Amino acid sequence: DGGITQSPKYLFRKEGQNVTLSCEQNLNHDAMYWYRQDPGQGLRLIYYSQIVNDFQKGDIAEGYSVSREKKESFPLTVTSAQKNPTAFYLCASSIRLAHNEQFFGPGTRLTVL
Amino acid sequence: DQQVKQNSPSLSVQEGRISILNCDYTNSMFDYFLWYKKYPAEGPTFLISISSIKDKNEDGRFTVFLNKSAKHLSLHIVPSQPGDSAVYFCAASDSGGGADGLTFGKGTHLIIQP
């Protein structure tokens, strides 16, 4: 079955700790994205990657970092510099960067205590 | 400044009736529009899309209308069913810009009343 997986579904961390969220896709898509959703807000773009070993900041990249060492994987690290890390994080992919339709993973709910 | 606006945070519709969700945009470079449906604690799923060269696209119970001069699009669901209760996000892209993904609205929570 092709798709995007994110793990874990729920994640709890203490304030001041870095945490890495996993995103894997087996759709053979070149482009991958990380979004954040807060209550009453739309999806806001954190980082995106056009191809392996390339990534660009989105609208709200501060306090986050990513890597794209493999086509299938695009992990997101939420660092201690992120002031409001508690949110629902969504990973997505598309065939290529300019391709409009994005497919989303199930999301990870991060709660920082 | 929000480039994609969904001005109704929520909408309640009786089962069997038509649901109309609205979306406005400000960026005239947007040329492709999508609707996503999202259940709580799940990722959005693609519903229907429309290119700016069209003014209507239909897929089963779902129809999207685009009015470019008014920079407005709407999603019609008819007849509405209980399983349609979800948050619906409007999204837009500038294909020519080729850049950073989709721009999303804040979503409209559709509630289908039995």
XYZ file of N, CA and C in Angstrom:
681
model
N 0.831 -1.207 0.000
C 0.000 0.000 0.000
C 0.855 1.242 0.000
N 0.677 2.141 -0.984
C 1.454 3.365 -1.002
C 0.854 4.395 -0.092
N 1.722 5.184 0.523
C 1.201 6.230 1.383
C 2.288 6.918 2.163
N 1.830 7.742 3.082
C 2.740 8.491 3.955
C 2.470 8.074 5.395
N 3.514 7.790 6.105
C 3.359 7.421 7.507
C 4.077 8.433 8.378
N 3.463 8.726 9.500
C 4.071 9.586 10.499
C 4.011 8.853 11.827
N 5.100 8.935 12.540
C 5.085 8.298 13.852
C 5.857 9.160 14.841
N 5.473 9.098 16.122
C 4.262 8.440 16.616
C 3.031 9.306 16.398
N 1.867 8.818 16.732
C 0.636 9.585 16.585
C 0.564 10.666 17.668
N 0.992 10.305 18.874
C 1.009 11.259 19.992
C 2.407 11.262 20.600
N 2.889 12.439 20.931
C 4.241 12.580 21.468
C 4.224 13.624 22.569
N 4.834 13.252 23.675
C 4.936 14.173 24.808
C 6.411 14.413 25.107
N 6.738 15.672 25.351
C 8.116 16.013 25.668
C 8.141 17.091 26.738
N 9.223 17.115 27.463
C 9.408 18.167 28.462
C 9.944 19.404 27.767
N 9.605 20.543 28.340
C 10.077 21.806 27.794
C 11.608 21.831 27.792
N 12.181 22.349 26.695
C 13.635 22.446 26.608
C 14.291 21.277 25.906
N 13.516 20.237 25.610
C 14.068 19.074 24.907
C 13.790 19.192 23.408
N 14.773 18.762 22.623
C 14.525 18.630 21.189
C 13.752 17.338 20.942
N 12.946 17.340 19.905
C 12.205 16.122 19.556
C 12.126 16.015 18.034
N 12.253 14.788 17.530
C 12.214 14.566 16.089
C 10.975 13.779 15.699
N 10.252 14.320 14.724
C 9.050 13.678 14.208
C 9.397 12.981 12.892
N 8.908 11.776 12.763
C 9.233 10.967 11.598
C 8.192 11.131 10.494
N 8.657 11.124 9.245
C 7.770 11.116 8.093
C 8.407 10.258 7.001
N 7.685 9.241 6.568
C 8.178 8.338 5.532
C 7.114 8.206 4.449
N 7.546 8.194 3.186
C 6.591 7.969 2.095
C 7.163 6.951 1.116
N 6.282 6.127 0.585
C 6.696 5.143 -0.419
C 5.960 5.386 -1.735
N 5.658 6.645 -1.995
C 4.947 7.037 -3.204
C 5.905 7.417 -4.330
N 7.191 7.383 -4.018
C 8.218 7.803 -4.979
C 8.069 9.286 -5.351
N 7.568 10.076 -4.405
C 7.417 11.511 -4.625
C 8.733 12.229 -4.365
N 9.006 13.229 -5.214
C 10.225 14.013 -5.026
C 10.074 15.055 -3.913
N 8.911 15.684 -3.852
C 8.729 16.816 -2.938
C 8.050 16.384 -1.641
N 8.521 16.941 -0.545
C 7.913 16.681 0.763
C 7.800 17.979 1.548
N 6.826 17.988 2.463
C 6.495 19.223 3.169
C 6.173 18.918 4.633
N 6.410 19.911 5.474
C 5.932 19.853 6.855
C 5.048 21.067 7.113
N 3.872 20.776 7.691
C 2.930 21.819 8.073
C 2.649 21.699 9.571
N 2.172 22.786 10.090
C 1.726 22.804 11.478
C 0.283 23.309 11.487
N -0.564 22.650 12.300
C -1.936 23.124 12.443
C -2.210 23.451 13.902
N -2.722 24.637 14.151
C -3.159 25.048 15.480
C -4.675 25.238 15.452
N -5.333 25.135 16.600
C -6.801 25.272 16.631
C -7.260 26.564 15.970
N -8.239 26.450 15.077
C -8.785 27.623 14.407
C -7.882 28.215 13.350
N -6.784 27.515 13.072
C -5.847 28.003 12.064
C -5.804 27.046 10.888
N -5.413 27.570 9.755
C -5.147 26.697 8.622
C -3.820 26.004 8.800
N -3.382 25.364 7.754
C -2.083 24.698 7.788
C -1.002 25.707 7.405
N 0.021 25.772 8.225
C 1.103 26.709 7.935
C 2.376 25.933 7.610
N 3.039 26.351 6.556
C 4.186 25.619 6.036
C 5.436 25.901 6.865
N 6.094 24.836 7.300
C 7.299 24.959 8.114
C 8.542 24.848 7.237
N 8.673 23.732 6.552
C 9.785 23.475 5.646
C 9.266 22.666 4.466
N 9.994 22.743 3.351
C 9.684 21.870 2.242
C 10.979 21.447 1.558
N 10.883 20.352 0.849
C 12.054 19.799 0.179
C 11.661 19.399 -1.237
N 12.428 19.856 -2.163
C 12.165 19.569 -3.579
C 12.774 18.240 -3.993
N 13.903 17.907 -3.355
C 14.637 16.723 -3.792
C 15.602 16.344 -2.672
N 16.174 15.179 -2.759
C 17.115 14.720 -1.729
C 18.236 15.743 -1.543
N 18.587 15.957 -0.279
C 19.665 16.872 0.118
C 19.363 18.331 -0.166
N 18.110 18.639 -0.386
C 17.699 20.024 -0.590
C 16.464 20.302 0.239
N 16.434 21.435 0.930
C 15.222 21.841 1.622
C 15.240 23.355 1.803
N 14.033 23.901 1.927
C 13.867 25.343 2.020
C 12.938 25.690 3.175
N 13.154 26.858 3.767
C 12.279 27.319 4.841
C 10.924 27.714 4.290
N 9.892 27.406 5.071
C 8.559 27.863 4.761
C 8.256 29.140 5.518
N 6.971 29.330 5.843
C 6.559 30.578 6.483
C 6.936 30.671 7.960
N 7.067 29.523 8.620
C 7.285 29.544 10.079
C 8.403 28.587 10.471
N 9.559 28.734 9.858
C 10.656 27.780 10.052
C 11.423 27.965 11.361
N 11.270 29.104 12.004
C 12.085 29.368 13.195
C 11.814 28.347 14.296
N 12.898 27.779 14.827
C 12.766 26.797 15.899
C 12.629 25.372 15.399
N 12.710 25.186 14.084
C 12.598 23.859 13.484
C 13.819 23.580 12.620
N 14.109 22.293 12.425
C 15.123 21.908 11.454
C 14.690 20.609 10.783
N 15.200 20.379 9.569
C 14.844 19.178 8.813
C 16.091 18.613 8.155
N 15.943 17.405 7.635
C 16.980 16.809 6.795
C 16.280 15.992 5.716
N 16.975 15.794 4.610
C 16.404 14.965 3.532
C 17.550 14.137 2.933
N 17.957 13.138 3.689
C 19.065 12.292 3.258
C 18.601 11.190 2.324
N 17.329 10.847 2.417
C 16.760 9.823 1.544
C 15.475 10.361 0.933
N 15.138 9.894 -0.238
C 13.932 10.365 -0.920
C 12.687 10.069 -0.096
N 12.718 8.926 0.605
C 11.521 8.474 1.301
C 11.284 9.159 2.631
N 12.295 9.843 3.156
C 12.233 10.283 4.545
C 12.493 11.774 4.686
N 11.708 12.420 5.531
C 11.850 13.874 5.735
C 11.551 14.179 7.205
N 12.469 13.840 8.120
C 12.208 14.066 9.538
C 12.268 15.541 9.928
N 11.440 15.907 10.874
C 11.370 17.276 11.384
C 11.796 17.285 12.843
N 12.759 18.138 13.186
C 13.165 18.297 14.577
C 12.602 19.597 15.121
N 11.881 19.466 16.219
C 11.365 20.634 16.918
C 12.367 20.951 18.011
N 13.026 22.078 17.911
C 14.097 22.391 18.862
C 13.562 23.179 20.051
N 14.392 23.327 21.033
C 14.002 24.070 22.234
C 13.815 25.558 21.933
N 14.254 25.990 20.761
C 14.093 27.398 20.377
C 12.687 27.717 19.886
N 11.910 26.682 19.620
C 10.534 26.899 19.155
C 9.691 27.285 20.367
N 9.107 28.471 20.336
C 8.444 29.019 21.529
C 7.106 28.363 21.841
N 6.395 27.928 20.849
C 5.086 27.299 21.061
C 5.016 25.974 20.300
N 5.728 24.965 20.786
C 5.830 23.736 20.004
C 4.598 22.836 20.043
N 3.733 23.013 21.017
C 2.556 22.147 21.116
C 1.638 22.424 19.945
N 1.412 21.407 19.106
C 0.600 21.570 17.894
C 0.416 20.216 17.241
N -0.360 20.207 16.182
C -0.567 19.026 15.352
C 0.289 19.209 14.101
N 1.197 18.262 13.860
C 2.151 18.390 12.769
C 1.789 17.427 11.646
N 1.762 17.965 10.442
C 1.377 17.179 9.279
C 2.490 17.174 8.239
N 2.774 15.988 7.740
C 3.746 15.814 6.675
C 2.981 15.545 5.382
N 3.484 16.036 4.278
C 2.827 15.806 2.988
C 3.878 15.576 1.915
N 3.439 15.017 0.807
C 4.345 14.847 -0.330
C 3.581 15.083 -1.623
N 4.330 15.395 -2.663
C 3.745 15.536 -3.992
C 4.748 15.018 -5.019
N 4.256 14.721 -6.198
C 5.122 14.121 -7.221
C 6.371 14.972 -7.436
N 6.159 16.255 -7.546
C 7.279 17.184 -7.659
C 6.837 18.494 -7.040
N 7.765 19.434 -6.908
C 7.481 20.648 -6.154
C 6.337 21.433 -6.771
N 6.285 21.570 -8.047
C 5.256 22.395 -8.675
C 3.952 21.641 -8.890
N 3.931 20.385 -8.531
C 2.697 19.612 -8.702
C 1.716 19.961 -7.598
N 0.508 20.238 -7.970
C -0.412 20.831 -7.026
C -0.942 19.899 -5.942
N -1.226 18.671 -6.302
C -1.905 17.820 -5.341
C -0.912 17.222 -4.349
N -1.157 17.500 -3.082
C -0.318 16.961 -2.026
C -1.095 15.882 -1.266
N -0.370 14.867 -0.878
C -0.940 13.780 -0.082
C -0.401 13.914 1.340
N -1.300 13.772 2.293
C -0.921 14.011 3.683
C -0.813 12.720 4.477
N 0.075 12.752 5.464
C 0.154 11.695 6.447
C -0.909 11.892 7.515
N -0.990 10.968 8.484
C -2.029 11.035 9.509
C -1.760 12.078 10.588
N -0.564 12.613 10.646
C -0.254 13.664 11.622
C 0.328 13.141 12.920
N 1.053 14.014 13.605
C 1.569 13.744 14.952
C 1.151 14.888 15.851
N 0.522 14.547 16.966
C 0.151 15.551 17.964
C 1.287 15.641 18.977
N 1.982 16.763 18.996
C 3.083 16.988 19.935
C 2.594 17.859 21.080
N 2.806 17.388 22.277
C 2.474 18.171 23.465
C 3.733 18.356 24.295
N 4.071 19.608 24.527
C 5.245 19.906 25.348
C 4.773 20.333 26.730
N 5.267 19.605 27.727
C 4.774 19.811 29.090
C 5.674 20.778 29.854
N -0.726 38.734 5.984
C -2.026 38.945 5.367
C -2.496 37.624 4.735
N -3.707 37.248 5.051
C -4.214 35.971 4.564
C -4.518 36.045 3.085
N -3.952 35.149 2.314
C -4.209 35.136 0.884
C -5.383 34.237 0.519
N -5.713 33.313 1.392
C -6.867 32.431 1.184
C -7.743 32.536 2.424
N -8.991 32.924 2.209
C -9.871 33.179 3.351
C -11.120 32.316 3.292
N -11.394 31.676 4.405
C -12.661 30.984 4.573
C -13.346 31.676 5.732
N -14.294 32.502 5.425
C -14.856 33.415 6.422
C -15.850 32.773 7.370
N -16.306 31.566 7.053
C -17.234 30.892 7.959
C -16.488 29.808 8.723
N -16.263 29.996 10.011
C -15.561 28.966 10.788
C -16.373 27.678 10.890
N -17.711 27.828 10.862
C -18.530 26.620 10.942
C -19.818 26.808 10.146
N -20.393 25.660 9.777
C -21.616 25.656 8.976
C -22.424 24.419 9.364
N -23.687 24.627 9.652
C -24.550 23.511 10.021
C -25.616 23.324 8.946
N -25.753 22.085 8.454
C -26.675 21.784 7.356
C -27.435 20.507 7.688
N -28.683 20.483 7.302
C -29.488 19.286 7.552
C -29.127 18.196 6.525
N -29.131 16.976 7.016
C -28.862 15.826 6.156
C -29.802 15.846 4.941
N -29.229 15.593 3.764
C -30.020 15.571 2.543
C -30.059 16.899 1.811
N -29.723 17.973 2.534
C -29.739 19.298 1.887
C -28.388 19.574 1.242
N -28.294 20.735 0.605
C -27.040 21.122 -0.028
C -26.146 21.872 0.966
N -24.870 21.527 0.979
C -23.878 22.278 1.764
C -23.072 23.122 0.791
N -22.896 24.392 1.126
C -22.100 25.290 0.280
C -21.016 25.914 1.139
N -19.779 25.602 0.818
C -18.637 26.148 1.545
C -17.930 27.155 0.632
N -17.597 28.289 1.193
C -17.040 29.372 0.400
C -15.580 29.651 0.718
N -14.904 30.194 -0.284
C -13.484 30.505 -0.148
C -13.156 31.706 -1.034
N -12.441 32.662 -0.487
C -12.002 33.825 -1.250
C -10.477 33.889 -1.247
N -9.915 34.420 -2.309
C -8.463 34.553 -2.360
C -8.101 35.939 -2.866
N -6.892 36.356 -2.545
C -6.476 37.705 -2.921
C -5.349 37.698 -3.963
N -4.614 36.605 -4.050
C -3.456 36.554 -4.947
C -3.913 36.189 -6.366
N -3.792 37.122 -7.283
C -4.265 36.867 -8.658
C -3.367 35.887 -9.406
N -2.227 35.532 -8.809
C -1.343 34.564 -9.451
C -1.783 33.124 -9.184
N -2.669 32.925 -8.241
C -3.157 31.571 -7.966
C -3.906 31.048 -9.193
N -3.560 29.827 -9.596
C -4.210 29.284 -10.781
C -4.688 27.843 -10.596
N -4.582 27.352 -9.375
C -5.053 25.993 -9.120
C -5.575 25.966 -7.699
N -6.755 25.367 -7.541
C -7.429 25.420 -6.248
C -7.872 24.015 -5.857
N -7.758 23.732 -4.565
C -8.095 22.401 -4.086
C -8.948 22.507 -2.839
N -9.728 21.489 -2.621
C -10.453 21.338 -1.364
C -9.982 20.050 -0.694
N -9.706 20.178 0.605
C -9.327 19.032 1.413
C -10.347 18.877 2.521
N -10.537 17.630 2.910
C -11.448 17.297 4.012
C -10.606 16.728 5.151
N -10.917 17.126 6.358
C -10.100 16.665 7.488
C -10.973 16.272 8.669
N -10.740 15.049 9.137
C -11.360 14.604 10.382
C -10.399 14.903 11.530
N -10.924 15.018 12.766
C -10.053 15.312 13.917
C -8.917 14.309 14.055
N -7.739 14.799 14.361
C -6.548 13.980 14.608
C -6.164 13.117 13.414
N -6.547 13.527 12.207
C -6.124 12.818 11.006
C -5.564 13.833 10.017
N -4.816 13.339 9.027
C -4.340 14.223 7.987
C -5.446 14.567 7.012
N -5.345 15.712 6.345
C -6.345 16.071 5.327
C -6.314 15.093 4.172
N -7.464 14.882 3.578
C -7.536 14.056 2.376
C -8.062 14.914 1.227
N -7.470 14.712 0.080
C -7.841 15.485 -1.093
C -9.264 15.154 -1.511
N -10.012 16.196 -1.863
C -11.413 16.002 -2.228
C -11.635 16.289 -3.705
N -11.335 17.485 -4.116
C -11.607 17.905 -5.483
C -10.763 19.133 -5.788
N -10.461 19.361 -7.053
C -9.657 20.513 -7.432
C -10.214 21.166 -8.688
N -9.705 22.343 -8.972
C -10.118 23.033 -10.196
C -8.978 23.912 -10.673
N -8.763 23.890 -11.960
C -7.769 24.756 -12.579
C -8.441 26.068 -12.969
N -7.643 27.119 -13.058
C -8.207 28.437 -13.369
C -8.740 28.537 -14.801
N -8.467 27.539 -15.621
C -9.005 27.585 -16.985
C -10.444 27.078 -17.026
N -10.905 26.553 -15.905
C -12.281 26.071 -15.825
C -13.075 26.915 -14.840
N -14.389 26.819 -14.896
C -15.199 27.483 -13.877
C -16.036 26.488 -13.068
N -15.934 25.219 -13.426
C -16.700 24.212 -12.694
C -16.016 22.854 -12.837
N -16.012 22.108 -11.738
C -15.538 20.724 -11.783
C -16.420 19.895 -10.873
N -16.851 18.755 -11.378
C -17.816 17.947 -10.651
C -17.264 16.543 -10.441
N -17.492 16.005 -9.245
C -17.085 14.640 -8.944
C -18.102 14.056 -7.975
N -19.051 13.323 -8.536
C -20.087 12.719 -7.696
C -20.924 13.777 -7.008
N -20.967 13.712 -5.685
C -21.775 14.673 -4.913
C -21.079 16.022 -4.744
N -19.836 16.116 -5.168
C -19.038 17.322 -4.938
C -18.835 18.110 -6.228
N -19.106 19.408 -6.141
C -18.880 20.297 -7.275
C -18.160 21.534 -6.774
N -17.120 21.928 -7.478
C -16.423 23.168 -7.127
C -16.656 24.166 -8.257
N -16.996 25.386 -7.861
C -17.221 26.483 -8.795
C -16.150 27.542 -8.567
N -15.639 28.088 -9.659
C -14.615 29.127 -9.571
C -15.085 30.371 -10.306
N -15.061 31.489 -9.605
C -15.366 32.790 -10.202
C -14.100 33.631 -10.126
N -13.339 33.640 -11.209
C -12.029 34.297 -11.197
C -12.146 35.800 -11.018
N -13.134 36.401 -11.640
C -13.256 37.861 -11.540
C -13.527 38.270 -10.095
N -14.254 37.447 -9.370
C -14.545 37.752 -7.969
C -13.519 37.146 -7.032
N -12.583 36.371 -7.567
C -11.595 35.659 -6.751
C -12.306 34.853 -5.666
N -13.236 34.059 -6.105
C -14.081 33.314 -5.186
C -14.304 31.908 -5.719
N -14.243 30.950 -4.800
C -14.645 29.607 -5.176
C -15.540 29.021 -4.102
N -16.311 28.047 -4.520
C -17.224 27.418 -3.571
C -17.274 25.919 -3.825
N -17.516 25.199 -2.761
C -17.674 23.746 -2.821
C -19.120 23.423 -2.472
N -19.789 22.707 -3.366
C -21.158 22.287 -3.140
C -21.189 20.786 -2.887
N -21.880 20.393 -1.844
C -22.042 18.974 -1.539
C -23.541 18.696 -1.523
N -23.949 17.799 -2.426
C -25.387 17.521 -2.473
C -25.624 16.065 -2.898
N -26.429 15.304 -2.173
C -26.998 15.675 -0.896
C -25.968 15.493 0.230
N -26.101 16.274 1.270
C -25.181 16.172 2.406
C -25.487 14.907 3.210
N -24.407 14.251 3.655
C -24.546 13.015 4.427
C -23.814 13.164 5.758
N -24.186 12.372 6.760
C -23.539 12.489 8.075
C -22.020 12.364 8.015
N -21.516 11.504 7.129
C -20.071 11.321 7.005
C -19.353 12.520 6.429
N -20.117 13.509 5.952
C -19.500 14.723 5.429
C -19.096 15.677 6.555
N -19.531 15.400 7.754
C -19.158 16.256 8.891
C -17.647 16.200 9.094
N -17.001 17.326 8.905
C -15.535 17.400 8.960
C -15.145 18.865 8.795
N -13.849 19.118 8.881
C -13.342 20.455 8.557
C -12.883 20.448 7.102
N -13.288 21.444 6.347
C -12.932 21.540 4.944
C -11.982 22.713 4.745
N -10.841 22.413 4.138
C -9.840 23.432 3.856
C -9.806 23.730 2.365
N -9.815 24.998 2.070
C -9.591 25.476 0.717
C -8.088 25.746 0.586
N -7.501 25.403 -0.549
C -6.075 25.644 -0.753
C -5.858 26.152 -2.174
N -4.803 26.921 -2.347
C -4.516 27.503 -3.653
C -3.026 27.444 -3.936
N -2.700 27.409 -5.212
C -1.281 27.430 -5.580
C -1.066 28.265 -6.821
N 0.163 28.733 -6.922
C 0.616 29.463 -8.091
C 1.565 28.530 -8.833
N 1.043 27.811 -9.806
C 1.850 26.787 -10.483
C 3.061 27.381 -11.161
N 2.898 28.573 -11.680
C 4.001 29.200 -12.381
C 5.109 29.592 -11.436
N 4.746 29.955 -10.205
C 5.750 30.304 -9.212
C 6.560 29.093 -8.810
N 5.958 27.925 -8.925
C 6.648 26.653 -8.690
C 7.278 26.540 -7.336
N 6.737 27.231 -6.399
C 7.522 27.373 -5.182
C 7.046 26.500 -4.039
N 6.575 27.113 -3.027
C 6.575 26.484 -1.734
C 5.246 25.866 -1.346
N 4.660 25.095 -2.185
C 3.492 24.336 -1.762
C 2.211 25.124 -1.864
N 1.241 24.696 -1.073
C -0.093 25.260 -1.125
C -0.284 26.306 -0.042
N -1.189 27.251 -0.309
C -1.608 28.213 0.700
C -3.010 27.819 1.132
N -3.168 27.584 2.425
C -4.438 27.071 2.952
C -5.242 28.168 3.625
N -6.564 28.036 3.562
C -7.445 28.815 4.392
C -7.506 28.209 5.784
N -8.249 28.847 6.688
C -8.305 28.383 8.078
C -9.301 27.252 8.272
N -10.089 26.967 7.268
C -11.004 25.836 7.354
C -12.407 26.236 7.777
N -13.371 25.434 7.356
C -14.764 25.572 7.774
C -15.210 24.230 8.326
N -15.736 24.267 9.532
C -16.222 23.033 10.165
C -17.663 22.808 9.734
N -17.873 21.794 8.913
C -19.208 21.449 8.436
C -19.836 20.420 9.365
N -21.031 20.727 9.824
C -21.760 19.818 10.717
C -23.052 19.439 10.018
N -23.243 18.147 9.788
C -24.460 17.672 9.141
C -25.412 17.175 10.224
N -26.551 17.828 10.304
C -27.538 17.490 11.319
C -28.480 16.400 10.799
N -28.767 15.402 11.634
C -29.666 14.322 11.171
C -31.108 14.817 10.997
